[in-house]
Amino acid sequence: MGKRIFAHRGLNRRAPENTMAAFRKAVDAGVTWIETDVDVLQDGTVIICHDTTLDRTTNCTGSYYKLNRADLAFIDAGSWFSPAYAGEPLPTLFQLVDYMNETGLNANIEIKSNEAGAAMTRQLISAVAHELRRLHGPQVIVSSFNHVLLHEFHALAPDIPLGCLYETAALYEDWRSILELVGATYIHPEDRDLTRERVAAFRDAGFGVNVWTVNSVARAHELFNWGVEGVFTDCADEMLHLAE
Ligand code: G3P
Ligand code: CA
């Protein structure tokens, strides 16, 4: 079984998170998997952004739910990180899929739990399924903390492997039932308080295990020894030697 090092939001310590610059830095460093977050604009454009507002990672403020694709031209997603990245665009999933096809980069696409209701959530998942159909070659995993959303996504794209994300505080003993109901291939637990026994139980139930967010090489090594398949990390370039 191959071990995967996922560059969390791209190589986010070298370039602004979740931008094409961060994905290019990952590829340039030899990273083969990135993790990224997607949500949707009013017109159905799937964008790459971790937060539900633009405040932290752009020069704009507020929600993007009422914006359209044309508005992206006015968003600078790089200046907050460094003047060297001034004018770095807020990317779309369309652009990332093109880049994956061009470079062979693989991706975990985390679908954010959209806060604007069921209609916009369905618009989001159907647009993501549509965009990912354009991939030819690279591998993809779709994950979410919203397992209801993942269940609906599975009906739209039954061939795409799914990962159920869990915070430790929300990881109850019904995880197996939930993963089976969703049709998930992977469980993506938080690293905090994760034990060898729990990893063994996930694996015995037939699931691959990808853990977030692991920034210690020693901890990543330990997790791989327990049978974990992948780790999401902010320092992927320092962990590549652990990958097979
Ligand atoms: O997918 C793992 C990790 O990205 C989940 O947490 O908040 O960084 O999206 P967050
Ligand atoms: Ca994420």
PDB file of N, CA and C in Angstrom, residues 53-56 58-64 67 75:
ATOM      1  N   THR A  53     -15.945  33.012   4.452  1.00  0.00           N
ATOM      2  CA  THR A  53     -15.865  34.429   4.071  1.00  0.00           C
ATOM      3  C   THR A  53     -14.498  34.681   3.437  1.00  0.00           C
ATOM      4  N   LEU A  54     -14.402  35.865   2.809  1.00  0.00           N
ATOM      5  CA  LEU A  54     -13.164  36.243   2.123  1.00  0.00           C
ATOM      6  C   LEU A  54     -12.187  36.949   3.051  1.00  0.00           C
ATOM      7  N   ASP A  55     -12.583  37.182   4.287  1.00  0.00           N
ATOM      8  CA  ASP A  55     -11.838  38.085   5.179  1.00  0.00           C
ATOM      9  C   ASP A  55     -10.367  37.691   5.390  1.00  0.00           C
ATOM     10  N   ARG A  56     -10.122  36.448   5.741  1.00  0.00           N
ATOM     11  CA  ARG A  56      -8.773  36.058   6.184  1.00  0.00           C
ATOM     12  C   ARG A  56      -7.784  35.952   5.033  1.00  0.00           C
ATOM     13  N   THR A  58      -8.090  37.066   1.630  1.00  0.00           N
ATOM     14  CA  THR A  58      -8.134  37.936   0.446  1.00  0.00           C
ATOM     15  C   THR A  58      -8.163  39.407   0.870  1.00  0.00           C
ATOM     16  N   ASN A  59      -8.202  40.276  -0.139  1.00  0.00           N
ATOM     17  CA  ASN A  59      -8.303  41.718   0.120  1.00  0.00           C
ATOM     18  C   ASN A  59      -9.760  42.167   0.258  1.00  0.00           C
ATOM     19  N   CYS A  60     -10.706  41.205   0.217  1.00  0.00           N
ATOM     20  CA  CYS A  60     -12.133  41.523   0.300  1.00  0.00           C
ATOM     21  C   CYS A  60     -12.694  40.991   1.617  1.00  0.00           C
ATOM     22  N   THR A  61     -13.952  41.320   1.890  1.00  0.00           N
ATOM     23  CA  THR A  61     -14.581  40.838   3.125  1.00  0.00           C
ATOM     24  C   THR A  61     -15.954  40.249   2.806  1.00  0.00           C
ATOM     25  N   GLY A  62     -16.467  39.505   3.761  1.00  0.00           N
ATOM     26  CA  GLY A  62     -17.830  38.996   3.656  1.00  0.00           C
ATOM     27  C   GLY A  62     -17.924  37.667   2.932  1.00  0.00           C
ATOM     28  N   SER A  63     -19.157  37.209   2.824  1.00  0.00           N
ATOM     29  CA  SER A  63     -19.441  35.931   2.173  1.00  0.00           C
ATOM     30  C   SER A  63     -19.255  36.035   0.659  1.00  0.00           C
ATOM     31  N   TYR A  64     -18.930  34.916   0.024  1.00  0.00           N
ATOM     32  CA  TYR A  64     -18.861  34.885  -1.439  1.00  0.00           C
ATOM     33  C   TYR A  64     -20.116  34.259  -2.055  1.00  0.00           C
ATOM     34  N   LEU A  67     -21.618  36.232  -4.882  1.00  0.00           N
ATOM     35  CA  LEU A  67     -20.738  36.666  -5.975  1.00  0.00           C
ATOM     36  C   LEU A  67     -20.893  35.754  -7.190  1.00  0.00           C
ATOM     37  N   ILE A  75     -10.612  40.037  -6.846  1.00  0.00           N
ATOM     38  CA  ILE A  75     -10.169  39.449  -5.578  1.00  0.00           C
ATOM     39  C   ILE A  75      -8.678  39.118  -5.645  1.00  0.00           C
TER      40      ILE A  75
END
